[in-house]
Structure formats: structure tokens, C-alpha cells
XYZ file of C-alpha atoms in Angstrom:
483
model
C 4.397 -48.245 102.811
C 6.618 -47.833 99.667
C 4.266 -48.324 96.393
C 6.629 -50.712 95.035
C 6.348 -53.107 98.311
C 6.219 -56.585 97.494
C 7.471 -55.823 93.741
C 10.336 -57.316 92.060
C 12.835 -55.465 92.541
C 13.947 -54.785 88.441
C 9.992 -53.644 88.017
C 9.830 -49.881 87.099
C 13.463 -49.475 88.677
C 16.150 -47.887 86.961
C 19.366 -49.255 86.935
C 21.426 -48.265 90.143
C 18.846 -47.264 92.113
C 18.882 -47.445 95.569
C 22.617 -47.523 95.048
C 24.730 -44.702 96.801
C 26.027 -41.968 95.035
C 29.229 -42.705 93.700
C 28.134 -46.600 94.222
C 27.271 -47.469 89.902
C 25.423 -44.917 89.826
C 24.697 -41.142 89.052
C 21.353 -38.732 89.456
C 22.405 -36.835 86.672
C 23.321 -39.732 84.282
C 21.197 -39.204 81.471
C 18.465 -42.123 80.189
C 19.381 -42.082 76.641
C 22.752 -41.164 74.738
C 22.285 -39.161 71.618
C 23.557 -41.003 68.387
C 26.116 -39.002 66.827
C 25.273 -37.145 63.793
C 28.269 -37.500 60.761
C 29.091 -34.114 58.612
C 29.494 -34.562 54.935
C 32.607 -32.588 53.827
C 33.137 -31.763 50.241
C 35.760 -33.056 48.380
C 39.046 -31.107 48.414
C 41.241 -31.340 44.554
C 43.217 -33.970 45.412
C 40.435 -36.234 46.979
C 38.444 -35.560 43.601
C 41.417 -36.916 41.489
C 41.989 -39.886 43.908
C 38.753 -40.898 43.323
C 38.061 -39.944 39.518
C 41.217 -41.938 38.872
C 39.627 -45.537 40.335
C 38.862 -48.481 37.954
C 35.051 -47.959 38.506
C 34.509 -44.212 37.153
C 37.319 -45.024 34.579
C 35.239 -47.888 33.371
C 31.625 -45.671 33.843
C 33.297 -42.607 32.244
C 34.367 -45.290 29.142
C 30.593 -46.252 28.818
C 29.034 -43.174 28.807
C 31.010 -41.827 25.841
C 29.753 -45.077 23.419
C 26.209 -44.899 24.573
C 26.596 -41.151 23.323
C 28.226 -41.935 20.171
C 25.714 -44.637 19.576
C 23.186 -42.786 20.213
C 24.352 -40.160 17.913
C 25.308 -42.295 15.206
C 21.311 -44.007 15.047
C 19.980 -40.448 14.994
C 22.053 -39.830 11.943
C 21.472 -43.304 10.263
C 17.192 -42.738 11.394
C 17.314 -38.889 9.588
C 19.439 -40.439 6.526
C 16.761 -43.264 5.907
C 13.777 -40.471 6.543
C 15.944 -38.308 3.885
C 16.381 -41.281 1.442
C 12.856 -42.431 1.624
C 10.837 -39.725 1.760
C 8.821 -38.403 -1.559
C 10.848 -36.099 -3.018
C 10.605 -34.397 -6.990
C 12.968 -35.384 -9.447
C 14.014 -32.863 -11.961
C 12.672 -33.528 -15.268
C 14.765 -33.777 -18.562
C 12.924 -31.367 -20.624
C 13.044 -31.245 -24.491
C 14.336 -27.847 -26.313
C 10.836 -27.122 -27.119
C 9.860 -27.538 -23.899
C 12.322 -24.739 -22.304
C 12.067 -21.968 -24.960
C 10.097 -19.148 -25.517
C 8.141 -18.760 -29.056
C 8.207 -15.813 -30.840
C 5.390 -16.171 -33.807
C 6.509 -13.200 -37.073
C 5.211 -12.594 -40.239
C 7.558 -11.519 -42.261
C 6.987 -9.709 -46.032
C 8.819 -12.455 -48.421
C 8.899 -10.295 -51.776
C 11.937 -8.654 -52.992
C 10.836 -4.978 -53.091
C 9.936 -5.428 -49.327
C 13.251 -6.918 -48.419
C 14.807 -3.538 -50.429
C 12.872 -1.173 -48.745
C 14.208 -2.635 -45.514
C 10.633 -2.554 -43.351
C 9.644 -5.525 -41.723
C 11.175 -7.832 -44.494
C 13.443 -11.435 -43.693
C 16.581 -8.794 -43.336
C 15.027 -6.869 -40.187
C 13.896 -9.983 -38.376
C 17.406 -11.154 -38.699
C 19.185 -7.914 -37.768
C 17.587 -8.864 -34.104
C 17.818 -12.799 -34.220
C 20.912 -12.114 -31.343
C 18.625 -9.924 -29.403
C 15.671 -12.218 -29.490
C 18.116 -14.924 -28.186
C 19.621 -13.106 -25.713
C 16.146 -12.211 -23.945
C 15.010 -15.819 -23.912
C 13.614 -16.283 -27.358
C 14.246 -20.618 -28.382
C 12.330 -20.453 -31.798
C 10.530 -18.706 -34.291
C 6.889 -19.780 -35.709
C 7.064 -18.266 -39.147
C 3.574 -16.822 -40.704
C 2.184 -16.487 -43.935
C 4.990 -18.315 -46.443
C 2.010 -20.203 -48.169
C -0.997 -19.218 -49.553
C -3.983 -20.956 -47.608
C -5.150 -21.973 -50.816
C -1.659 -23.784 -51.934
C -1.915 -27.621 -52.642
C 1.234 -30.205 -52.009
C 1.690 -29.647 -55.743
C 2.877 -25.788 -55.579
C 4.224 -25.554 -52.524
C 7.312 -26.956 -53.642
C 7.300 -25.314 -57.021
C 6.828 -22.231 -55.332
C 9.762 -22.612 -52.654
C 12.437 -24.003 -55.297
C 12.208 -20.512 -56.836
C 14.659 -18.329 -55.786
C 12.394 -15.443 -55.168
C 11.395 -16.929 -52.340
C 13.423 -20.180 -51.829
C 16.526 -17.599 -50.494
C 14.611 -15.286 -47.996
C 13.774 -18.191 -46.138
C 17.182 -19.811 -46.648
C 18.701 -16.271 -45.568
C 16.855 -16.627 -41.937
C 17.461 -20.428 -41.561
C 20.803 -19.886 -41.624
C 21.166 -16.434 -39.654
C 18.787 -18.443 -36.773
C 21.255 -21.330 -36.518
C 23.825 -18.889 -36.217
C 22.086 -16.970 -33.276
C 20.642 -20.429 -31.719
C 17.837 -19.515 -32.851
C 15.426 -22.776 -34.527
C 12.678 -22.074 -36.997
C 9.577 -23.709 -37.518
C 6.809 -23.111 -40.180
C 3.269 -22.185 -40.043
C 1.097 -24.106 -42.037
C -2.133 -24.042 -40.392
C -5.209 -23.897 -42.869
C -3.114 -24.828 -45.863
C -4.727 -27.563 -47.855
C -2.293 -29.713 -47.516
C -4.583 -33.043 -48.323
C -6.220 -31.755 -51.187
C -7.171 -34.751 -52.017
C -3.913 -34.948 -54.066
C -4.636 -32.678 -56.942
C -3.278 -29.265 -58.238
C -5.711 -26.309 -57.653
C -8.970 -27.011 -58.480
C -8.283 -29.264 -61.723
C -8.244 -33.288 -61.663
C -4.817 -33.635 -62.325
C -3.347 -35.784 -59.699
C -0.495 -34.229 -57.779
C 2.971 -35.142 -58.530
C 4.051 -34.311 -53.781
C 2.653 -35.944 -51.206
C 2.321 -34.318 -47.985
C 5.250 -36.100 -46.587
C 7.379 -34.321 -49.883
C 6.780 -30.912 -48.404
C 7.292 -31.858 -45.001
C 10.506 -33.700 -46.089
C 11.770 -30.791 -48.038
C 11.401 -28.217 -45.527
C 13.359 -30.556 -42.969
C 16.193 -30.810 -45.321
C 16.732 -27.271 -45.228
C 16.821 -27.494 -41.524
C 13.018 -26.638 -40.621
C 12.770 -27.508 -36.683
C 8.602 -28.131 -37.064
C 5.726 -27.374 -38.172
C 2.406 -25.854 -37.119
C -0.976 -26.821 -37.576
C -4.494 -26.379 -37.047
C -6.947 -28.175 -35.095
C -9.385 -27.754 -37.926
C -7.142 -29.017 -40.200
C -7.603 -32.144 -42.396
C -3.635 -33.239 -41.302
C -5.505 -33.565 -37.439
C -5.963 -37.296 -37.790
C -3.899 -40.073 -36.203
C -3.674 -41.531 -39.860
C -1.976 -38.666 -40.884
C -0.195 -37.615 -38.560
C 1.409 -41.310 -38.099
C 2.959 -40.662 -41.739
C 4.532 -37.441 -40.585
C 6.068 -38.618 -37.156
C 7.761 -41.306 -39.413
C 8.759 -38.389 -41.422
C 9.689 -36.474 -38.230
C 11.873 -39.188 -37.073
C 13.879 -39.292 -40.154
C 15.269 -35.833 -39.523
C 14.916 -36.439 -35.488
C 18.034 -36.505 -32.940
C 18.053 -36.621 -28.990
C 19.125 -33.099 -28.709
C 17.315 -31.847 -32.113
C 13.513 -33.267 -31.793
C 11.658 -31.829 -35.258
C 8.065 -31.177 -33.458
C 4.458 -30.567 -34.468
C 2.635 -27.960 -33.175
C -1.355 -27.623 -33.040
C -3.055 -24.583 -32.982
C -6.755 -25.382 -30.764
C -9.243 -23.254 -32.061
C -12.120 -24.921 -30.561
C -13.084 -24.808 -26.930
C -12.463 -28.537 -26.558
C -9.290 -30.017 -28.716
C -10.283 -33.215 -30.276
C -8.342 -35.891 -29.154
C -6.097 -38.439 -30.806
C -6.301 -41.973 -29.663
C -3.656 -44.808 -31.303
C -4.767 -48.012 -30.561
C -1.575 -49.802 -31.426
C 1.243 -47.746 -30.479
C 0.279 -45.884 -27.570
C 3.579 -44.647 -26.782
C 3.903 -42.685 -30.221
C 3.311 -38.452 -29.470
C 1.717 -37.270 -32.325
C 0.989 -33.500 -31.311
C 4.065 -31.965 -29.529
C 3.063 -28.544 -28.732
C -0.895 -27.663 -28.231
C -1.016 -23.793 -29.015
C -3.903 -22.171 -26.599
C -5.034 -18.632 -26.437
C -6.012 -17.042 -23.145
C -8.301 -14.506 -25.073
C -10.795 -15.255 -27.740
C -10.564 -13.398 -30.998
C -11.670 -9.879 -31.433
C -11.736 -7.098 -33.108
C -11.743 -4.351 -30.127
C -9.526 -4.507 -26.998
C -11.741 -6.649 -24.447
C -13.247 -5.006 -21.150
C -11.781 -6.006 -17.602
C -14.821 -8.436 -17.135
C -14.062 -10.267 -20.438
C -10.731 -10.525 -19.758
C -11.720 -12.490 -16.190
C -14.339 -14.959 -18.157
C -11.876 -15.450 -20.943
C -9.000 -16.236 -18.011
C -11.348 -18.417 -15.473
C -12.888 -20.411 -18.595
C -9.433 -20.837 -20.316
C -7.253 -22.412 -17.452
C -9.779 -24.309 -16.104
C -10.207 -26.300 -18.966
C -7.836 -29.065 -18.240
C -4.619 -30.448 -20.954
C -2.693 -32.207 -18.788
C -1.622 -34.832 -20.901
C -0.092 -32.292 -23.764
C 2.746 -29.424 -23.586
C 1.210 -25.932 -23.704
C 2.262 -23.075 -25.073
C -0.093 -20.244 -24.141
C -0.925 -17.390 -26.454
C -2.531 -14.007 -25.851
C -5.629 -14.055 -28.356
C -7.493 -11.312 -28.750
C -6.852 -7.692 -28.394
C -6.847 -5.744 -24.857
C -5.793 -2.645 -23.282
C -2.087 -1.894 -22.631
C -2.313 -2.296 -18.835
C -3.771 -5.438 -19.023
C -1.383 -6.980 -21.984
C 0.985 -6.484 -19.115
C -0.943 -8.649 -16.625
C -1.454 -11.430 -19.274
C 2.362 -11.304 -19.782
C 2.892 -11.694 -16.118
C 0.360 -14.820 -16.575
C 1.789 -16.127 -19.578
C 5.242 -16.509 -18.342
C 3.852 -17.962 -15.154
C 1.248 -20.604 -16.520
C 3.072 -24.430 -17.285
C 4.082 -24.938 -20.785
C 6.336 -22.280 -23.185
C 5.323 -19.010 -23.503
C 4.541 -17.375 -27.585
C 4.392 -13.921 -28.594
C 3.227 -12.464 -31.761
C 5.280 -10.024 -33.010
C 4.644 -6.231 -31.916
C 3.674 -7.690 -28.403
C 5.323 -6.779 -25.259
C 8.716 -8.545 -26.557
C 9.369 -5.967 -29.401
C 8.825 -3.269 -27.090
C 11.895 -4.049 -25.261
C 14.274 -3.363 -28.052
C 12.289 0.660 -28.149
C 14.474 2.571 -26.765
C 11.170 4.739 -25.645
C 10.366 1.736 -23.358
C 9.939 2.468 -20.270
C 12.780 0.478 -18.242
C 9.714 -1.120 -15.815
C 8.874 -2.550 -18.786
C 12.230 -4.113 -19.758
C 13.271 -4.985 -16.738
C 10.031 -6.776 -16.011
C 10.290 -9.189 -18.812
C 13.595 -9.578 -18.136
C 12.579 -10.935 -14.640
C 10.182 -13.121 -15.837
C 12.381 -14.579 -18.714
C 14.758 -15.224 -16.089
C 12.819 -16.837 -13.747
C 11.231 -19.127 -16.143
C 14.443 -20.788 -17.116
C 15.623 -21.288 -13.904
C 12.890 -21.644 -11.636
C 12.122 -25.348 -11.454
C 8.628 -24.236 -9.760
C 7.610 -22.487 -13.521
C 8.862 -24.437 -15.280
C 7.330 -27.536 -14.585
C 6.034 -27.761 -11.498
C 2.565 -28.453 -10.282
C -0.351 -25.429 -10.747
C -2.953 -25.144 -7.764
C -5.440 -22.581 -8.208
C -6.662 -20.581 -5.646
C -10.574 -19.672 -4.934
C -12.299 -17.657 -7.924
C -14.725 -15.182 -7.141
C -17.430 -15.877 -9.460
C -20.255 -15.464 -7.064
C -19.460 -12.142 -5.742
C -19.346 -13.908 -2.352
C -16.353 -12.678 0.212
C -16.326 -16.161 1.384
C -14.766 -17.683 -2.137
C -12.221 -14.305 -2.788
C -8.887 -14.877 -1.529
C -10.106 -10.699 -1.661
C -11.591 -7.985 -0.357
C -12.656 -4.018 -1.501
C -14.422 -1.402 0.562
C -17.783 -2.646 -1.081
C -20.409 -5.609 0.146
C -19.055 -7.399 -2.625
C -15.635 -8.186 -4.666
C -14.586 -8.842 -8.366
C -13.496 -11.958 -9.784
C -9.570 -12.253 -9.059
C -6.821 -14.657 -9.990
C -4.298 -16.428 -7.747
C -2.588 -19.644 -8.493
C 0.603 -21.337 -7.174
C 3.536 -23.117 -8.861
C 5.071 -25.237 -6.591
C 7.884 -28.170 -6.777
C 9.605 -29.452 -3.744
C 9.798 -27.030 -0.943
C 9.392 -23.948 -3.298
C 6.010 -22.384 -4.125
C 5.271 -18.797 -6.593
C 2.224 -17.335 -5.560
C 1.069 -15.047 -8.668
C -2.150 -13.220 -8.159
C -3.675 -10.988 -10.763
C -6.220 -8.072 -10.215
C -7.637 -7.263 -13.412
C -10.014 -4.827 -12.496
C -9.661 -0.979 -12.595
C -9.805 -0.722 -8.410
C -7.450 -1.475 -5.833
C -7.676 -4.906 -3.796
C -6.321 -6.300 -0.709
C -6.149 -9.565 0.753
C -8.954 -10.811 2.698
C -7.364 -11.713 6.261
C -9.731 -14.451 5.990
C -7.802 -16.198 3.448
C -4.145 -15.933 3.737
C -3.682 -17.673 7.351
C -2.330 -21.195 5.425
C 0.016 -19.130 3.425
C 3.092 -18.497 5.321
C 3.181 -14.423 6.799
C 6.613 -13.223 4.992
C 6.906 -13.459 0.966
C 9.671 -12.491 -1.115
C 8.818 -10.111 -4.464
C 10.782 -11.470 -7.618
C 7.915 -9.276 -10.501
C 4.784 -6.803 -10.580
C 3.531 -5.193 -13.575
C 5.297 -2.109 -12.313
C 8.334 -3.711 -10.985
C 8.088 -0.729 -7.999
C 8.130 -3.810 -5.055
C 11.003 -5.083 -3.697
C 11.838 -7.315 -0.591
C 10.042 -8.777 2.572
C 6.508 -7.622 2.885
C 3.780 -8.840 5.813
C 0.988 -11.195 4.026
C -1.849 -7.968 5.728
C 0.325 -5.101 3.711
C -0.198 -6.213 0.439
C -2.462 -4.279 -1.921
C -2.969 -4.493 -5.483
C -2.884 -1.377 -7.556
C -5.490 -1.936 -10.770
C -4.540 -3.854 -13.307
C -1.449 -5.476 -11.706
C 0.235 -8.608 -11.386
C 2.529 -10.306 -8.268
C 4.697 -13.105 -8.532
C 5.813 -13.834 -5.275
C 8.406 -16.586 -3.985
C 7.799 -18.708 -0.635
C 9.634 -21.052 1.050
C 7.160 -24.048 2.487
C 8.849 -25.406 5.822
C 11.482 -27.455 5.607
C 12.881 -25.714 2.193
């Protein structure tokens, strides 16, 4: 019996069977036909350009271009508000006195001097145009009064022509070689209480007089001391009104103060606070001595000196006392590198460049300096950071390191302004010293050399290589990102 008996007859059949062959139907006939699969062709030329050329790329092709232009165009507007808005230095407008270099002389004032032709008013001005050309802005001039004069003789003694014309002579030769002159007159009794010598007899010149009859012969400033009885805000008040009298934008008639104490005391004016009574504060790196001072004296005097903070007063930094060769050299390096306006005394390192026994290291290394300082915004006012002393003989605090457990005190500072940064470091020690790998990883790896005491570097140099030879001095330039 068939299994399908009794089954209707479209259950589990297929379609056409039973039928004959040839009847609807075939065995072969397959159950299901395969869908057919479509091949993607690429696009020939002309296909490309049929289609490129519709209204709907044209119009996708015209939208693409101002989304990038936009897009450009708000980067550029984004990066010129971050430009415009972002801190940035502006140069400052710096007076005459603040830009020049000082060069203190003590010239012999008497007749027979100026005949012989040694170190009289006539020499000084027979190198006025060399001072000037090596950076030189002014001269301090020494020992014209006696430290015992009173306001009564120091005009007597200048309207004589025995010493009235010397002084004449150089005022005249300076403003030929641009070249301004200013007068010492530290620890002359100025404020003698008004009288002549040690007699009662009142004084016939005030204090203002003097100071008004030096201006008129074209006297730039003046220079006191801190010990002075003129270091009050009383007086001093008279003599800015004085100074003012005589005063121009580009031709400022300035006080100077020589600081002789560790701690310069300061000058408060309760009414006008806006009034600068001290110009210039005068500050030695060295204290005064008789004998050239040893490598560890010179560190103490250096650490003690420029951490004692002026901020609110114009330096101009001095040597001091007496030290070896080698290290007047170093304290050159620091002087021109230290805020404020360099002074020399004469027979320092300036005169030496004239010699023409001078070494040319020599020359050309103030030369560097002096030109650096003008132009370098960094030096010359831009902000000081010192680096770690070593005054514990600890590795940890010495941006050093020697062969031995422990180092000597060093000296590194930067000068920086904007995206510029000098890097001087000082080893003022009789022994070699190199970096301490340990220290220099936030300063970037590749410097650039502008001076060294021996002016024997030049070029790149890897942050590792650097060694300092005893008693030199680096300045080195870096660029901070972005600069």
C-alpha cells in the first residue's frame, strides 16, 4: 500500500508528479533557481565625467570647498585671538642712564700734571672716541673736591681757572664724543651746616648753588654716598627740583648713590610718591680690601651680594675689592650679565683693551659682552632667576658635579624675556666642573655659545659635554619653545 494512501494529494507531493514525462513535468528540473549574482564594473573615463558633471556632485563638490575655507578661516581667526591675548613682554623705554655703561676716572686736575701729559684731563680725552665706541655712555669723575670742601669753596674753587678749564676742557670734548659726565661728590660736606670751614661764618651757597652751577656747565649728575648727610628725602626733594630745572625727556640730569652698607636705607615720600629721588644705586660685588680675595671669598661676597634684593631701584654693579686676574675676568662676565648698567674704574678690564699687549681673547670678549648688552633685550632688562647655590656641599643643590663626594659653591642664573633665555654660569674655583646630569633635564639639550672668559667656544654643544675650565665664565643663549 503506497505510504501516502488516503493523503491529499498536494501533501508532500511535488509539483507534476505522477505526471508523464514530457506531461508539465521534468525529473531533472531542479527545486530551486539560483538568484543571479550582478558584477560591479568600474567606471570607464567617459562614464566618470557623465556622472561628475550631474547637478548633485556639482552642488556636493560646491559645499565641500566652503566648509574647508571656513574651517580654515576659524583656525586662523582662533590662533590670531590666542596670539593677541596671550601674555606677552613689552619692550621697555629705557632712560640713557639706563642703557650705558659707566666708566668711573680720576683724573690729576693741576697744571704741571696736565703738562707732563700722564694721566691728566688731556689723556682721558685723547680716548673719549674709543671709550664711546666700545660701549662707554658716561663718565663718573673722582676726586675734583676735597672731602673736606664746604658749599662755600666749592664754587670759589671751580670759578678759578686753574681748575674751572680742565673740567670745562672734558665737558666739552665728552659732548663731542657722546660722551655725558657726571661728578663725584660722595663724602663731601656738602650740608655743613652752612658755614665756611670750621669758622661760624654763615655760607654765602647753598647746596642747590653748587648743584645748579655744575648743571649749567652741562654736568649730566651727580654721585653720592649712602652715608652722606644729602641721603634724606628732605634734601634730596630740593635737588630733584633742582634736577628738573636742567631736565629734558631725552637728557634726564640723575643722582647716583653709592651703598656702602649691607642694607641701603630707604627713602619713603609720603606725599608725592611718584617723585624718584635716587636714580642709580651704585653696588659692589666685592667688599673692600686691601689684598686680592681668595676663590672662596669671592663665592660669599657673590652669593651674599645678589641675593640681597633692589628691585625697586636701577643698579649699576661695581667690582669692589681687589682679586686675581682670572677671576676679574669672571666678575666682568657677571657684571655685564647682572640687570642694571655696568661701571668700571679706570685700569680695569676696559683700559686693557686699548693695550696693544692685550691679548685679543681679551678684547674680543668684552667686545661680545658690550654687544650683547645693548641689544639683547634678555640683559638688558629682563627678568633674573637664579639657579641652585651650593652652599651645603650637597650634590643634590649643585646644578654641579667634580670627581670628589662633594662640590664647591657655583653660580648659574638666567636672563630671560619672552621666548629668549641667557644661561651664564660661573665656576670660580681653581678645578674643573661639569654639569650634574641630575640638573640640566628642564633646560633644553642644545645651547648656543655667544662669551667665555677665554672666548675658545663656539657653536652647538650637547647640555652632557659641557665642562668648565677654572675660573671661567659661560654665557649661553637658548631658545624656550615656541621662540
Amino acid at each position: 500500500m503506497p505510504l501516502n494512501a488516503g493523503a491529499e494529494t498536494d501533501y508532500g507531493s511535488v509539483p507534476g508528479a505522477g505526471l508523464p514525462v514530457g506531461e508539465g513535468a521534468s525529473e531533472t528540473a531542479p527545486l530551486f533557481v539560483p538568484v543571479p549574482i550582478h558584477q560591479w564594473q568600474p567606471m570607464n573615463r567617459e562614464q566618470l565625467e557623465t556622472t561628475a558633471g550631474g547637478s548633485g556632485w556639482r552642488a556636493a563638490r560646491c559645499y565641500l570647498v566652503v566648509l574647508f575655507w571656513l574651517a580654515w578661516m576659524s583656525m586662523l581667526a582662533v590662533a590670531a585671538v590666542i596670539v593677541v591675548i596671550s601674555p606677552k613682554p613689552v619692550p621697555m623705554s629705557l632712560k640713557w642712564w639706563q642703557k650705558c655703561l659707566f666708566y668711573q676716572i680720576q683724573p690729576e686736575l693741576s697744571p704741571d700734571v696736565q703738562a707732563e701729559g700722564s694721566e691728566g684731563i688731556n689723556v682721558v680725552c685723547e680716548h673719549l672716541p674709543y671709550l664711546r665706541s666700545v660701549g662707554v655712555g658716561a663718565l663718573i669723575l673722582q676726586g675734583v673736591f676735597h672731602k673736606k670742601a664746604s658749599t662755600a669753596n666749592l664754587t670759589e674753587l671751580t670759578e678759578s681757572l686753574e681748575t674751572k678749564t680742565p673740567i670745562q676742557h672734558l665737558l666739552t670734548e665728552g659732548n663731542k664724543a657722546d660722551l655725558r659726565v657726571v661728578l663725584d661728590i660722595c663724602e663731601v660736606n656738602l650740608l655743613g651746616n652752612e658755614i665756611i670751614g670750621n669758622s661760624n661764618t654763615p655760607s654765602n651757597h647753598s647746596a642747590t648753588d653748587v648743584l645748579r652751577f655744575w648743571l649749567e656747565q652741562g654736568v649730566a649728575g651727580f654721585v653720592i654716598c649712602d652715608t652722606d648727610l644729602a641721603f634724606s628725602v628732605e634734601t634730596l626733594l630740593g635737588w630733584r627740583a633742582v634736577f628738573e630745572e636742567f631736565s629734558t625727556q631725552q637728557e634726564e640730569r640723575i643722582l647716583l648713590v653709592k651703598q656702602t652698607s649691607d642694607v641701603l636705607r630707604p627713602l619713603t615720600v609720603l606725599t608725592q610718591s611718584n617723585i624718584t629721588l635716587v636714580n642709580v644705586v651704585m653696588r659692589s660685588i666685592l667688599p673692600k680690601s686691601q689684598q686680592p680675595l681668595s676663590s672662596e671669598e669671592v663665592a660669599k661676597a657673590i652669593a651674599t651680594q645678589l641675593q640681597t634684593g633692589q628691585e625697586d631701584m636701577w643698579t649699576s654693579w661695581t667690582f669692589g675689592g681687589e682679586a686675581s686676574d682670572e677671576l676679574k675676568r669672571l666678575l666682568m662676565v657677571l657684571v655685564m650679565t647682572l640687570p642694571g648698567s655696568p661701571a668700571f674704574k679706570y685700569k680695569e678690564e676696559i683700559d686693557r683693551t686699548w693695550d696693544e699687549k692685550t691679548p685679543h681673547s681679551e678684547v674680543d670678549l668684552f667686545s661680545t659682552l658690550i654687544h650683547s648688552k645693548s641689544r639683547e633685550e634678555a640683559l638688558l632688562y629682563g627678568r633674573l632667576t637664579f639657579l641652585p647655590f651650593n652652599t651645603t656641599n650637597s650634590f643634590s643643590l649643585s646644578p654641579f658635579s667634580t670627581s670628589s663626594v662633594s662640590s664647591p659653591p657655583v653660580l648659574a642664573f638666567l636672563r630671560s624675556w619672552g621666548c629668549m633665555q641667557f644661561l651664564v654660569l660661573l665656576n670660580v674655583w681653581p678645578e674643573p666642573l661639569s654639569l650634574d646630569p641630575a640638573w640640566t633635564p628642564s633646560l633644553p639639550e642644545n645651547w648656543v655659545f655667544v662669551a667665555s672668559t677665554g672666548m675658545n667656544r663656539v657653536g652647538l654643544t650637547s647640555l652632557y659635554s659641557i665642562k668648565l675650565q677654572p675660573y671661567e665664565a659661560l654665557v649661553i643663549k637658548l631658545f624656550k619653545p615656541g621662540g
